[in-house]
GROMACS .gro file of N, CA and C in nm:
model
  447
    1MET      N    1   1.232   0.344  -2.096
    1MET     CA    2   1.234   0.305  -1.957
    1MET      C    3   1.392   0.343  -1.898
    2THR      N    4   1.397   0.377  -1.783
    2THR     CA    5   1.502   0.426  -1.708
    2THR      C    6   1.573   0.311  -1.649
    3ALA      N    7   1.691   0.310  -1.649
    3ALA     CA    8   1.807   0.199  -1.601
    3ALA      C    9   1.776   0.210  -1.470
    4PRO      N   10   1.770   0.078  -1.387
    4PRO     CA   11   1.785   0.064  -1.243
    4PRO      C   12   1.923   0.141  -1.195
    5ARG      N   13   1.894   0.203  -1.085
    5ARG     CA   14   2.040   0.261  -1.031
    5ARG      C   15   2.096   0.160  -0.954
    6MET      N   16   2.060   0.066  -0.882
    6MET     CA   17   2.093  -0.039  -0.801
    6MET      C   18   2.003  -0.155  -0.725
    7ARG      N   19   2.052  -0.262  -0.709
    7ARG     CA   20   1.968  -0.352  -0.629
    7ARG      C   21   1.994  -0.326  -0.507
    8PHE      N   22   1.884  -0.269  -0.442
    8PHE     CA   23   1.868  -0.232  -0.280
    8PHE      C   24   1.922  -0.348  -0.204
    9VAL      N   25   1.860  -0.481  -0.222
    9VAL     CA   26   1.861  -0.588  -0.120
    9VAL      C   27   2.021  -0.636  -0.127
   10GLN      N   28   2.087  -0.623  -0.222
   10GLN     CA   29   2.234  -0.649  -0.235
   10GLN      C   30   2.317  -0.532  -0.150
   11HIS      N   31   2.290  -0.429  -0.128
   11HIS     CA   32   2.348  -0.323  -0.048
   11HIS      C   33   2.319  -0.307   0.072
   12ALA      N   34   2.189  -0.324   0.109
   12ALA     CA   35   2.143  -0.300   0.233
   12ALA      C   36   2.045  -0.420   0.269
   13PRO      N   37   2.117  -0.547   0.279
   13PRO     CA   38   2.023  -0.671   0.306
   13PRO      C   39   1.953  -0.663   0.456
   14ASP      N   40   2.011  -0.591   0.539
   14ASP     CA   41   1.975  -0.593   0.690
   14ASP      C   42   1.847  -0.492   0.678
   15VAL      N   43   1.864  -0.380   0.605
   15VAL     CA   44   1.731  -0.281   0.606
   15VAL      C   45   1.617  -0.367   0.506
   16TYR      N   46   1.643  -0.442   0.416
   16TYR     CA   47   1.564  -0.498   0.342
   16TYR      C   48   1.496  -0.614   0.443
   17GLU      N   49   1.563  -0.684   0.510
   17GLU     CA   50   1.493  -0.803   0.580
   17GLU      C   51   1.421  -0.709   0.689
   18ALA      N   52   1.456  -0.619   0.752
   18ALA     CA   53   1.399  -0.544   0.865
   18ALA      C   54   1.270  -0.472   0.815
   19THR      N   55   1.264  -0.432   0.733
   19THR     CA   56   1.144  -0.359   0.637
   19THR      C   57   1.049  -0.479   0.587
   20LEU      N   58   1.098  -0.591   0.564
   20LEU     CA   59   0.997  -0.684   0.498
   20LEU      C   60   0.945  -0.756   0.633
   21ALA      N   61   1.017  -0.757   0.751
   21ALA     CA   62   0.950  -0.817   0.877
   21ALA      C   63   0.850  -0.702   0.936
   22LEU      N   64   0.877  -0.598   0.910
   22LEU     CA   65   0.782  -0.502   0.962
   22LEU      C   66   0.646  -0.507   0.876
   23THR      N   67   0.667  -0.512   0.758
   23THR     CA   68   0.548  -0.550   0.656
   23THR      C   69   0.469  -0.673   0.687
   24GLN      N   70   0.560  -0.780   0.719
   24GLN     CA   71   0.465  -0.881   0.750
   24GLN      C   72   0.396  -0.871   0.894
   25ALA      N   73   0.469  -0.809   0.976
   25ALA     CA   74   0.396  -0.777   1.115
   25ALA      C   75   0.270  -0.693   1.096
   26ALA      N   76   0.275  -0.597   1.032
   26ALA     CA   77   0.168  -0.509   0.984
   26ALA      C   78   0.066  -0.562   0.925
   27LYS      N   79   0.077  -0.681   0.860
   27LYS     CA   80  -0.028  -0.752   0.779
   27LYS      C   81  -0.120  -0.854   0.864
   28LYS      N   82  -0.059  -0.886   0.980
   28LYS     CA   83  -0.101  -0.980   1.069
   28LYS      C   84  -0.240  -0.930   1.122
   29ASP      N   85  -0.339  -1.035   1.076
   29ASP     CA   86  -0.480  -1.012   1.153
   29ASP      C   87  -0.567  -0.924   1.062
   30LEU      N   88  -0.514  -0.883   0.923
   30LEU     CA   89  -0.597  -0.800   0.834
   30LEU      C   90  -0.615  -0.891   0.733
   31ASP      N   91  -0.740  -0.856   0.658
   31ASP     CA   92  -0.794  -0.914   0.543
   31ASP      C   93  -0.693  -0.906   0.441
   32PRO      N   94  -0.649  -1.023   0.380
   32PRO     CA   95  -0.564  -1.009   0.268
   32PRO      C   96  -0.608  -0.925   0.137
   33VAL      N   97  -0.714  -0.932   0.126
   33VAL     CA   98  -0.777  -0.853  -0.006
   33VAL      C   99  -0.766  -0.696   0.022
   34LEU      N  100  -0.814  -0.678   0.149
   34LEU     CA  101  -0.788  -0.515   0.195
   34LEU      C  102  -0.648  -0.487   0.202
   35VAL      N  103  -0.551  -0.573   0.248
   35VAL     CA  104  -0.420  -0.532   0.244
   35VAL      C  105  -0.358  -0.508   0.123
   36GLU      N  106  -0.395  -0.585   0.023
   36GLU     CA  107  -0.339  -0.565  -0.105
   36GLU      C  108  -0.418  -0.427  -0.191
   37LEU      N  109  -0.530  -0.397  -0.142
   37LEU     CA  110  -0.596  -0.269  -0.187
   37LEU      C  111  -0.515  -0.168  -0.137
   38VAL      N  112  -0.485  -0.162  -0.003
   38VAL     CA  113  -0.408  -0.052   0.046
   38VAL      C  114  -0.280  -0.030  -0.006
   39LEU      N  115  -0.214  -0.162  -0.022
   39LEU     CA  116  -0.053  -0.135  -0.075
   39LEU      C  117  -0.070  -0.111  -0.216
   40LEU      N  118  -0.164  -0.130  -0.308
   40LEU     CA  119  -0.197  -0.112  -0.423
   40LEU      C  120  -0.220   0.046  -0.459
   41ARG      N  121  -0.291   0.093  -0.377
   41ARG     CA  122  -0.338   0.229  -0.370
   41ARG      C  123  -0.228   0.321  -0.351
   42ALA      N  124  -0.181   0.293  -0.224
   42ALA     CA  125  -0.042   0.381  -0.186
   42ALA      C  126   0.073   0.394  -0.309
   43SER      N  127   0.078   0.282  -0.352
   43SER     CA  128   0.185   0.256  -0.454
   43SER      C  129   0.147   0.343  -0.590
   44GLN      N  130   0.011   0.340  -0.611
   44GLN     CA  131  -0.045   0.438  -0.728
   44GLN      C  132  -0.009   0.569  -0.703
   45ILE      N  133  -0.036   0.608  -0.570
   45ILE     CA  134  -0.014   0.763  -0.563
   45ILE      C  135   0.121   0.798  -0.580
   46ASN      N  136   0.218   0.700  -0.520
   46ASN     CA  137   0.352   0.722  -0.518
   46ASN      C  138   0.427   0.682  -0.642
   47HIS      N  139   0.348   0.641  -0.747
   47HIS     CA  140   0.416   0.631  -0.881
   47HIS      C  141   0.512   0.512  -0.879
   48CYS      N  142   0.488   0.398  -0.813
   48CYS     CA  143   0.593   0.307  -0.799
   48CYS      C  144   0.563   0.191  -0.878
   49ALA      N  145   0.609   0.176  -0.987
   49ALA     CA  146   0.573   0.070  -1.101
   49ALA      C  147   0.609  -0.071  -1.039
   50PHE      N  148   0.708  -0.071  -0.989
   50PHE     CA  149   0.747  -0.211  -0.923
   50PHE      C  150   0.648  -0.254  -0.830
   51CYS      N  151   0.591  -0.171  -0.724
   51CYS     CA  152   0.503  -0.214  -0.617
   51CYS      C  153   0.352  -0.217  -0.695
   52ILE      N  154   0.317  -0.155  -0.773
   52ILE     CA  155   0.203  -0.151  -0.856
   52ILE      C  156   0.167  -0.279  -0.921
   53ASP      N  157   0.274  -0.310  -0.976
   53ASP     CA  158   0.303  -0.436  -1.048
   53ASP      C  159   0.275  -0.563  -0.975
   54MET      N  160   0.351  -0.579  -0.859
   54MET     CA  161   0.348  -0.682  -0.753
   54MET      C  162   0.217  -0.671  -0.673
   55HIS      N  163   0.169  -0.569  -0.615
   55HIS     CA  164   0.052  -0.562  -0.568
   55HIS      C  165  -0.078  -0.598  -0.631
   56ALA      N  166  -0.082  -0.568  -0.777
   56ALA     CA  167  -0.189  -0.607  -0.855
   56ALA      C  168  -0.191  -0.740  -0.865
   57LYS      N  169  -0.068  -0.804  -0.894
   57LYS     CA  170  -0.057  -0.946  -0.910
   57LYS      C  171  -0.114  -1.016  -0.785
   58ASP      N  172  -0.069  -0.957  -0.661
   58ASP     CA  173  -0.094  -1.033  -0.525
   58ASP      C  174  -0.243  -1.016  -0.511
   59ALA      N  175  -0.290  -0.890  -0.563
   59ALA     CA  176  -0.455  -0.868  -0.528
   59ALA      C  177  -0.528  -0.975  -0.610
   60ARG      N  178  -0.471  -1.005  -0.713
   60ARG     CA  179  -0.549  -1.104  -0.798
   60ARG      C  180  -0.553  -1.244  -0.751
   61LYS      N  181  -0.427  -1.297  -0.683
   61LYS     CA  182  -0.420  -1.410  -0.653
   61LYS      C  183  -0.504  -1.421  -0.487
   62ALA      N  184  -0.517  -1.313  -0.442
   62ALA     CA  185  -0.614  -1.299  -0.311
   62ALA      C  186  -0.739  -1.313  -0.319
   63GLY      N  187  -0.786  -1.306  -0.474
   63GLY     CA  188  -0.927  -1.330  -0.526
   63GLY      C  189  -0.992  -1.184  -0.562
   64GLU      N  190  -0.905  -1.087  -0.583
   64GLU     CA  191  -0.961  -0.933  -0.609
   64GLU      C  192  -1.008  -0.956  -0.763
   65SER      N  193  -1.111  -0.884  -0.791
   65SER     CA  194  -1.159  -0.897  -0.944
   65SER      C  195  -1.096  -0.770  -1.019
   66GLU      N  196  -1.093  -0.804  -1.147
   66GLU     CA  197  -1.048  -0.702  -1.233
   66GLU      C  198  -1.121  -0.562  -1.207
   67GLN      N  199  -1.239  -0.556  -1.208
   67GLN     CA  200  -1.318  -0.447  -1.197
   67GLN      C  201  -1.281  -0.351  -1.078
   68ARG      N  202  -1.264  -0.418  -0.952
   68ARG     CA  203  -1.246  -0.336  -0.864
   68ARG      C  204  -1.094  -0.274  -0.876
   69LEU      N  205  -0.988  -0.364  -0.919
   69LEU     CA  206  -0.861  -0.335  -0.950
   69LEU      C  207  -0.861  -0.203  -1.043
   70ASP      N  208  -0.937  -0.213  -1.160
   70ASP     CA  209  -0.947  -0.103  -1.218
   70ASP      C  210  -0.982   0.033  -1.188
   71LEU      N  211  -1.098   0.011  -1.103
   71LEU     CA  212  -1.171   0.116  -1.056
   71LEU      C  213  -1.079   0.182  -0.909
   72LEU      N  214  -1.002   0.104  -0.878
   72LEU     CA  215  -0.919   0.171  -0.734
   72LEU      C  216  -0.872   0.295  -0.735
   73PRO      N  217  -0.822   0.359  -0.856
   73PRO     CA  218  -0.784   0.504  -0.848
   73PRO      C  219  -0.886   0.589  -0.849
   74ALA      N  220  -1.021   0.547  -0.861
   74ALA     CA  221  -1.139   0.643  -0.841
   74ALA      C  222  -1.257   0.554  -0.738
   75TRP      N  223  -1.190   0.502  -0.642
   75TRP     CA  224  -1.250   0.437  -0.545
   75TRP      C  225  -1.367   0.521  -0.492
   76GLU      N  226  -1.353   0.650  -0.497
   76GLU     CA  227  -1.447   0.742  -0.405
   76GLU      C  228  -1.567   0.756  -0.483
   77GLU      N  229  -1.556   0.751  -0.631
   77GLU     CA  230  -1.662   0.770  -0.706
   77GLU      C  231  -1.713   0.612  -0.747
   78ALA      N  232  -1.667   0.513  -0.716
   78ALA     CA  233  -1.721   0.384  -0.765
   78ALA      C  234  -1.819   0.338  -0.678
   79GLY      N  235  -1.876   0.400  -0.562
   79GLY     CA  236  -2.002   0.373  -0.480
   79GLY      C  237  -1.962   0.245  -0.419
   80ALA      N  238  -2.072   0.163  -0.404
   80ALA     CA  239  -2.077   0.048  -0.324
   80ALA      C  240  -1.968  -0.075  -0.379
   81ILE      N  241  -1.905  -0.044  -0.465
   81ILE     CA  242  -1.823  -0.158  -0.510
   81ILE      C  243  -1.717  -0.186  -0.412
   82TYR      N  244  -1.694  -0.107  -0.318
   82TYR     CA  245  -1.567  -0.124  -0.235
   82TYR      C  246  -1.667  -0.110  -0.078
   83THR      N  247  -1.649  -0.197   0.006
   83THR     CA  248  -1.724  -0.201   0.125
   83THR      C  249  -1.700  -0.060   0.213
   84GLU      N  250  -1.768  -0.044   0.314
   84GLU     CA  251  -1.738   0.065   0.408
   84GLU      C  252  -1.595   0.073   0.448
   85LYS      N  253  -1.576  -0.040   0.508
   85LYS     CA  254  -1.451  -0.075   0.583
   85LYS      C  255  -1.332  -0.068   0.479
   86GLU      N  256  -1.339  -0.101   0.362
   86GLU     CA  257  -1.238  -0.076   0.264
   86GLU      C  258  -1.230   0.076   0.205
   87GLN      N  259  -1.345   0.131   0.200
   87GLN     CA  260  -1.335   0.277   0.187
   87GLN      C  261  -1.286   0.349   0.277
   88ALA      N  262  -1.294   0.329   0.411
   88ALA     CA  263  -1.233   0.386   0.533
   88ALA      C  264  -1.063   0.356   0.525
   89ALA      N  265  -1.042   0.249   0.485
   89ALA     CA  266  -0.909   0.211   0.485
   89ALA      C  267  -0.836   0.278   0.364
   90LEU      N  268  -0.902   0.296   0.250
   90LEU     CA  269  -0.845   0.381   0.121
   90LEU      C  270  -0.843   0.520   0.155
   91ALA      N  271  -0.932   0.578   0.226
   91ALA     CA  272  -0.944   0.713   0.259
   91ALA      C  273  -0.811   0.750   0.366
   92LEU      N  274  -0.796   0.656   0.450
   92LEU     CA  275  -0.673   0.659   0.549
   92LEU      C  276  -0.537   0.641   0.481
   93THR      N  277  -0.542   0.539   0.359
   93THR     CA  278  -0.413   0.538   0.300
   93THR      C  279  -0.376   0.650   0.232
   94GLU      N  280  -0.480   0.720   0.155
   94GLU     CA  281  -0.454   0.841   0.079
   94GLU      C  282  -0.408   0.951   0.178
   95ALA      N  283  -0.461   0.966   0.304
   95ALA     CA  284  -0.417   1.079   0.398
   95ALA      C  285  -0.303   1.046   0.466
   96VAL      N  286  -0.236   0.920   0.493
   96VAL     CA  287  -0.122   0.898   0.537
   96VAL      C  288  -0.016   0.903   0.445
   97THR      N  289  -0.044   0.877   0.323
   97THR     CA  290   0.046   0.886   0.227
   97THR      C  291   0.077   1.022   0.162
   98VAL      N  292  -0.028   1.094   0.150
   98VAL     CA  293  -0.001   1.247   0.117
   98VAL      C  294  -0.019   1.325   0.226
   99LEU      N  295   0.077   1.323   0.319
   99LEU     CA  296   0.062   1.412   0.449
   99LEU      C  297   0.069   1.563   0.411
  100THR      N  298   0.123   1.584   0.301
  100THR     CA  299   0.118   1.749   0.278
  100THR      C  300  -0.004   1.813   0.236
  101ASP      N  301  -0.128   1.714   0.214
  101ASP     CA  302  -0.249   1.756   0.196
  101ASP      C  303  -0.330   1.788   0.328
  102GLY      N  304  -0.254   1.824   0.428
  102GLY     CA  305  -0.321   1.875   0.541
  102GLY      C  306  -0.321   1.746   0.658
  103PHE      N  307  -0.216   1.677   0.653
  103PHE     CA  308  -0.204   1.568   0.742
  103PHE      C  309  -0.318   1.478   0.747
  104VAL      N  310  -0.331   1.401   0.835
  104VAL     CA  311  -0.469   1.294   0.850
  104VAL      C  312  -0.581   1.378   0.905
  105PRO      N  313  -0.681   1.418   0.833
  105PRO     CA  314  -0.761   1.482   0.896
  105PRO      C  315  -0.845   1.383   0.996
  106ASP      N  316  -0.946   1.477   1.103
  106ASP     CA  317  -1.000   1.399   1.197
  106ASP      C  318  -1.116   1.301   1.144
  107GLU      N  319  -1.194   1.367   1.050
  107GLU     CA  320  -1.299   1.281   0.972
  107GLU      C  321  -1.238   1.163   0.936
  108VAL      N  322  -1.107   1.144   0.844
  108VAL     CA  323  -1.072   1.029   0.800
  108VAL      C  324  -1.028   0.929   0.916
  109TYR      N  325  -0.959   0.995   1.000
  109TYR     CA  326  -0.920   0.901   1.096
  109TYR      C  327  -1.049   0.840   1.176
  110GLU      N  328  -1.152   0.896   1.209
  110GLU     CA  329  -1.257   0.876   1.280
  110GLU      C  330  -1.341   0.784   1.187
  111ARG      N  331  -1.326   0.790   1.083
  111ARG     CA  332  -1.425   0.687   0.973
  111ARG      C  333  -1.334   0.555   0.983
  112ALA      N  334  -1.224   0.560   0.974
  112ALA     CA  335  -1.126   0.434   0.988
  112ALA      C  336  -1.147   0.377   1.138
  113ALA      N  337  -1.160   0.457   1.241
  113ALA     CA  338  -1.161   0.407   1.380
  113ALA      C  339  -1.300   0.338   1.402
  114ALA      N  340  -1.389   0.374   1.309
  114ALA     CA  341  -1.540   0.327   1.326
  114ALA      C  342  -1.526   0.185   1.267
  115GLN      N  343  -1.454   0.151   1.185
  115GLN     CA  344  -1.437   0.028   1.094
  115GLN      C  345  -1.339  -0.071   1.155
  116PHE      N  346  -1.246  -0.015   1.198
  116PHE     CA  347  -1.153  -0.122   1.274
  116PHE      C  348  -1.111  -0.112   1.424
  117SER      N  349  -1.094  -0.231   1.470
  117SER     CA  350  -1.050  -0.236   1.593
  117SER      C  351  -0.915  -0.141   1.635
  118GLU      N  352  -0.900  -0.119   1.767
  118GLU     CA  353  -0.766  -0.031   1.781
  118GLU      C  354  -0.639  -0.129   1.709
  119PRO      N  355  -0.629  -0.259   1.756
  119PRO     CA  356  -0.525  -0.321   1.710
  119PRO      C  357  -0.513  -0.327   1.577
  120GLU      N  358  -0.621  -0.336   1.494
  120GLU     CA  359  -0.638  -0.346   1.362
  120GLU      C  360  -0.589  -0.206   1.306
  121LEU      N  361  -0.637  -0.085   1.356
  121LEU     CA  362  -0.608   0.038   1.329
  121LEU      C  363  -0.447   0.063   1.309
  122ALA      N  364  -0.403   0.011   1.439
  122ALA     CA  365  -0.257   0.026   1.446
  122ALA      C  366  -0.183  -0.055   1.352
  123ARG      N  367  -0.208  -0.158   1.309
  123ARG     CA  368  -0.152  -0.236   1.211
  123ARG      C  369  -0.172  -0.188   1.068
  124LEU      N  370  -0.305  -0.120   1.050
  124LEU     CA  371  -0.336  -0.081   0.918
  124LEU      C  372  -0.235   0.067   0.884
  125VAL      N  373  -0.225   0.152   0.988
  125VAL     CA  374  -0.151   0.245   0.973
  125VAL      C  375   0.018   0.228   0.938
  126SER      N  376   0.045   0.104   1.031
  126SER     CA  377   0.171   0.058   1.003
  126SER      C  378   0.212   0.017   0.871
  127LEU      N  379   0.085  -0.059   0.821
  127LEU     CA  380   0.097  -0.110   0.674
  127LEU      C  381   0.116  -0.017   0.575
  128ILE      N  382   0.039   0.098   0.597
  128ILE     CA  383   0.050   0.213   0.514
  128ILE      C  384   0.196   0.294   0.526
  129ALA      N  385   0.244   0.301   0.644
  129ALA     CA  386   0.379   0.347   0.652
  129ALA      C  387   0.494   0.271   0.583
  130THR      N  388   0.477   0.126   0.595
  130THR     CA  389   0.563   0.038   0.518
  130THR      C  390   0.558   0.037   0.392
  131ILE      N  391   0.434   0.040   0.320
  131ILE     CA  392   0.433   0.058   0.174
  131ILE      C  393   0.488   0.178   0.127
  132ASN      N  394   0.479   0.301   0.217
  132ASN     CA  395   0.529   0.422   0.162
  132ASN      C  396   0.693   0.398   0.173
  133VAL      N  397   0.753   0.338   0.274
  133VAL     CA  398   0.896   0.314   0.269
  133VAL      C  399   0.944   0.229   0.143
  134TRP      N  400   0.866   0.120   0.110
  134TRP     CA  401   0.901   0.053   0.001
  134TRP      C  402   0.895   0.127  -0.136
  135ASN      N  403   0.778   0.195  -0.135
  135ASN     CA  404   0.751   0.283  -0.242
  135ASN      C  405   0.880   0.389  -0.254
  136ARG      N  406   0.920   0.430  -0.171
  136ARG     CA  407   1.016   0.538  -0.177
  136ARG      C  408   1.154   0.476  -0.217
  137ILE      N  409   1.188   0.363  -0.166
  137ILE     CA  410   1.301   0.301  -0.195
  137ILE      C  411   1.311   0.242  -0.320
  138ASN      N  412   1.202   0.179  -0.379
  138ASN     CA  413   1.191   0.141  -0.518
  138ASN      C  414   1.206   0.251  -0.614
  139VAL      N  415   1.142   0.361  -0.589
  139VAL     CA  416   1.124   0.464  -0.672
  139VAL      C  417   1.260   0.524  -0.671
  140ALA      N  418   1.345   0.552  -0.580
  140ALA     CA  419   1.475   0.617  -0.550
  140ALA      C  420   1.589   0.535  -0.627
  141PHE      N  421   1.583   0.403  -0.638
  141PHE     CA  422   1.658   0.326  -0.698
  141PHE      C  423   1.590   0.274  -0.833
  142ARG      N  424   1.498   0.321  -0.884
  142ARG     CA  425   1.431   0.292  -1.012
  142ARG      C  426   1.408   0.140  -1.038
  143THR      N  427   1.380   0.055  -0.945
  143THR     CA  428   1.356  -0.096  -0.942
  143THR      C  429   1.229  -0.098  -1.055
  144PRO      N  430   1.272  -0.190  -1.166
  144PRO     CA  431   1.189  -0.199  -1.267
  144PRO      C  432   1.058  -0.280  -1.210
  145ALA      N  433   0.975  -0.276  -1.282
  145ALA     CA  434   0.846  -0.349  -1.245
  145ALA      C  435   0.880  -0.500  -1.302
  146GLY      N  436   0.816  -0.594  -1.206
  146GLY     CA  437   0.845  -0.723  -1.258
  146GLY      C  438   0.982  -0.811  -1.204
  147ASN      N  439   1.061  -0.725  -1.141
  147ASN     CA  440   1.200  -0.771  -1.094
  147ASN      C  441   1.214  -0.770  -0.965
  148MET      N  442   1.303  -0.837  -0.906
  148MET     CA  443   1.335  -0.837  -0.756
  148MET      C  444   1.415  -0.699  -0.737
  149ARG      N  445   1.394  -0.661  -0.602
  149ARG     CA  446   1.486  -0.561  -0.576
  149ARG      C  447   1.618  -0.582  -0.579
   0.00000   0.00000   0.00000
């Protein structure tokens, strides 16, 4: 295991608090289980061990099953284990997280827009953006899983 580079919160507490506030605002009115699936999936894509650990634990606390957590990396092949709404959110999460794969395709956006109201969609995209910020901060500073920032 690689040693942490720094404790981000100690050196940029205002940025930490602002990012935390943005995350909380983005979660508002979204289903807590769906939120954790989105946060976990983006963290898996970005290989952020700290966030994967935290959001897997949070998903379990929100009532998520082990089977659905185990299958999340292969959600597209898992069939109806995820709802249409969850599948649309996960597809959007992947598209927004990996912008180099052709930006956010119209069909992915339209699929999500069919499942979420415009306010929900605005919050969902904001949530995806914030987890990508957290992932990049924690990966850059090598924040170890199970520890505070």
